[in-house]
Amino acid sequence: MESKEKKNEALKSRTGPIQPGAENICVSHAPGPEDIRLRAYEIYLERGALPGSELEDWLQAERELQHAAQPKAQQFLVAGESE
């Protein structure tokens, strides 16, 4: 058992704590609700701040951001891997 404990101690000494905010490359690069909300608001302002098209603004923002995120997500695909 001593050798196992020594290995664990050696591993602990070589590794540091997980840094808060460290990027996780496994996380999806899909736009989040806050990103979509902000883009939808920009679209609303571009339309002259006229009410009545909230859903259309949201869907347009979602499409734009998803389209923009696709090339970024494809950078992380392993050669020979498909979506």
PDB file of C-alpha atoms in Angstrom:
ATOM      1  CA  MET A   1       0.000   0.000   0.000  1.00  0.00           C
ATOM      2  CA  GLU A   2       2.883   2.358   0.619  1.00  0.00           C
ATOM      3  CA  SER A   3       3.848   2.436  -3.046  1.00  0.00           C
ATOM      4  CA  LYS A   4       0.296   3.379  -4.037  1.00  0.00           C
ATOM      5  CA  GLU A   5       0.304   6.216  -1.500  1.00  0.00           C
ATOM      6  CA  LYS A   6       3.668   7.421  -2.811  1.00  0.00           C
ATOM      7  CA  LYS A   7       2.329   7.412  -6.378  1.00  0.00           C
ATOM      8  CA  ASN A   8      -0.712   9.429  -5.303  1.00  0.00           C
ATOM      9  CA  GLU A   9       1.502  11.934  -3.498  1.00  0.00           C
ATOM     10  CA  ALA A  10       3.755  12.213  -6.537  1.00  0.00           C
ATOM     11  CA  LEU A  11       0.768  12.839  -8.788  1.00  0.00           C
ATOM     12  CA  LYS A  12      -0.614  15.471  -6.434  1.00  0.00           C
ATOM     13  CA  SER A  13       2.713  17.294  -6.390  1.00  0.00           C
ATOM     14  CA  ARG A  14       2.800  17.438 -10.216  1.00  0.00           C
ATOM     15  CA  THR A  15      -0.750  18.650 -10.688  1.00  0.00           C
ATOM     16  CA  GLY A  16      -2.195  21.967  -9.653  1.00  0.00           C
ATOM     17  CA  PRO A  17      -5.704  22.973  -8.752  1.00  0.00           C
ATOM     18  CA  ILE A  18      -8.188  23.537 -11.524  1.00  0.00           C
ATOM     19  CA  GLN A  19      -8.100  27.179 -12.475  1.00  0.00           C
ATOM     20  CA  PRO A  20     -11.455  28.970 -12.260  1.00  0.00           C
ATOM     21  CA  GLY A  21     -12.584  30.069 -15.683  1.00  0.00           C
ATOM     22  CA  ALA A  22     -10.209  27.708 -17.455  1.00  0.00           C
ATOM     23  CA  GLU A  23     -11.549  26.931 -20.920  1.00  0.00           C
ATOM     24  CA  ASN A  24     -12.993  23.470 -21.319  1.00  0.00           C
ATOM     25  CA  ILE A  25     -12.582  22.394 -24.932  1.00  0.00           C
ATOM     26  CA  CYS A  26     -15.224  19.709 -24.418  1.00  0.00           C
ATOM     27  CA  VAL A  27     -17.873  22.362 -23.885  1.00  0.00           C
ATOM     28  CA  SER A  28     -20.134  23.052 -26.816  1.00  0.00           C
ATOM     29  CA  HIS A  29     -19.416  26.268 -28.654  1.00  0.00           C
ATOM     30  CA  ALA A  30     -23.103  26.890 -29.267  1.00  0.00           C
ATOM     31  CA  PRO A  31     -24.256  30.406 -28.389  1.00  0.00           C
ATOM     32  CA  GLY A  32     -25.870  30.768 -24.992  1.00  0.00           C
ATOM     33  CA  PRO A  33     -29.167  32.470 -24.158  1.00  0.00           C
ATOM     34  CA  GLU A  34     -27.409  35.665 -23.060  1.00  0.00           C
ATOM     35  CA  ASP A  35     -25.544  35.902 -26.393  1.00  0.00           C
ATOM     36  CA  ILE A  36     -28.796  35.355 -28.284  1.00  0.00           C
ATOM     37  CA  ARG A  37     -30.631  37.903 -26.140  1.00  0.00           C
ATOM     38  CA  LEU A  38     -28.011  40.571 -26.802  1.00  0.00           C
ATOM     39  CA  ARG A  39     -27.991  39.922 -30.563  1.00  0.00           C
ATOM     40  CA  ALA A  40     -31.810  39.911 -30.656  1.00  0.00           C
ATOM     41  CA  TYR A  41     -31.767  43.291 -28.919  1.00  0.00           C
ATOM     42  CA  GLU A  42     -29.306  44.627 -31.511  1.00  0.00           C
ATOM     43  CA  ILE A  43     -31.622  43.396 -34.277  1.00  0.00           C
ATOM     44  CA  TYR A  44     -34.554  45.089 -32.535  1.00  0.00           C
ATOM     45  CA  LEU A  45     -32.626  48.376 -32.456  1.00  0.00           C
ATOM     46  CA  GLU A  46     -31.589  47.965 -36.114  1.00  0.00           C
ATOM     47  CA  ARG A  47     -35.289  47.635 -36.996  1.00  0.00           C
ATOM     48  CA  GLY A  48     -35.965  51.000 -35.376  1.00  0.00           C
ATOM     49  CA  ALA A  49     -36.966  49.662 -31.930  1.00  0.00           C
ATOM     50  CA  LEU A  50     -40.452  48.811 -33.126  1.00  0.00           C
ATOM     51  CA  PRO A  51     -42.237  46.225 -30.948  1.00  0.00           C
ATOM     52  CA  GLY A  52     -44.034  43.155 -32.239  1.00  0.00           C
ATOM     53  CA  SER A  53     -41.251  41.050 -33.762  1.00  0.00           C
ATOM     54  CA  GLU A  54     -39.593  39.669 -30.653  1.00  0.00           C
ATOM     55  CA  LEU A  55     -39.786  36.028 -31.712  1.00  0.00           C
ATOM     56  CA  GLU A  56     -38.480  36.751 -35.202  1.00  0.00           C
ATOM     57  CA  ASP A  57     -35.613  38.796 -33.718  1.00  0.00           C
ATOM     58  CA  TRP A  58     -34.741  35.951 -31.338  1.00  0.00           C
ATOM     59  CA  LEU A  59     -34.807  33.312 -34.084  1.00  0.00           C
ATOM     60  CA  GLN A  60     -32.728  35.466 -36.417  1.00  0.00           C
ATOM     61  CA  ALA A  61     -30.172  36.085 -33.659  1.00  0.00           C
ATOM     62  CA  GLU A  62     -30.049  32.358 -32.908  1.00  0.00           C
ATOM     63  CA  ARG A  63     -29.451  31.496 -36.586  1.00  0.00           C
ATOM     64  CA  GLU A  64     -26.749  34.148 -36.994  1.00  0.00           C
ATOM     65  CA  LEU A  65     -24.852  33.094 -33.883  1.00  0.00           C
ATOM     66  CA  GLN A  66     -25.086  29.378 -34.625  1.00  0.00           C
ATOM     67  CA  HIS A  67     -23.833  29.996 -38.149  1.00  0.00           C
ATOM     68  CA  ALA A  68     -20.921  32.058 -36.801  1.00  0.00           C
ATOM     69  CA  ALA A  69     -20.082  29.354 -34.221  1.00  0.00           C
ATOM     70  CA  GLN A  70     -19.863  26.491 -36.760  1.00  0.00           C
ATOM     71  CA  PRO A  71     -16.384  27.329 -38.117  1.00  0.00           C
ATOM     72  CA  LYS A  72     -15.056  27.643 -34.546  1.00  0.00           C
ATOM     73  CA  ALA A  73     -16.507  24.274 -33.553  1.00  0.00           C
ATOM     74  CA  GLN A  74     -15.059  22.613 -36.640  1.00  0.00           C
ATOM     75  CA  GLN A  75     -11.535  23.636 -35.553  1.00  0.00           C
ATOM     76  CA  PHE A  76     -11.833  21.150 -32.694  1.00  0.00           C
ATOM     77  CA  LEU A  77     -12.860  18.169 -34.813  1.00  0.00           C
ATOM     78  CA  VAL A  78     -10.254  15.453 -35.024  1.00  0.00           C
ATOM     79  CA  ALA A  79      -9.144  14.470 -38.522  1.00  0.00           C
ATOM     80  CA  GLY A  80     -11.478  11.790 -39.852  1.00  0.00           C
ATOM     81  CA  GLU A  81     -14.198  12.655 -37.361  1.00  0.00           C
ATOM     82  CA  SER A  82     -17.548  13.800 -38.673  1.00  0.00           C
ATOM     83  CA  GLU A  83     -20.320  15.805 -37.068  1.00  0.00           C
TER      84      GLU A  83
END
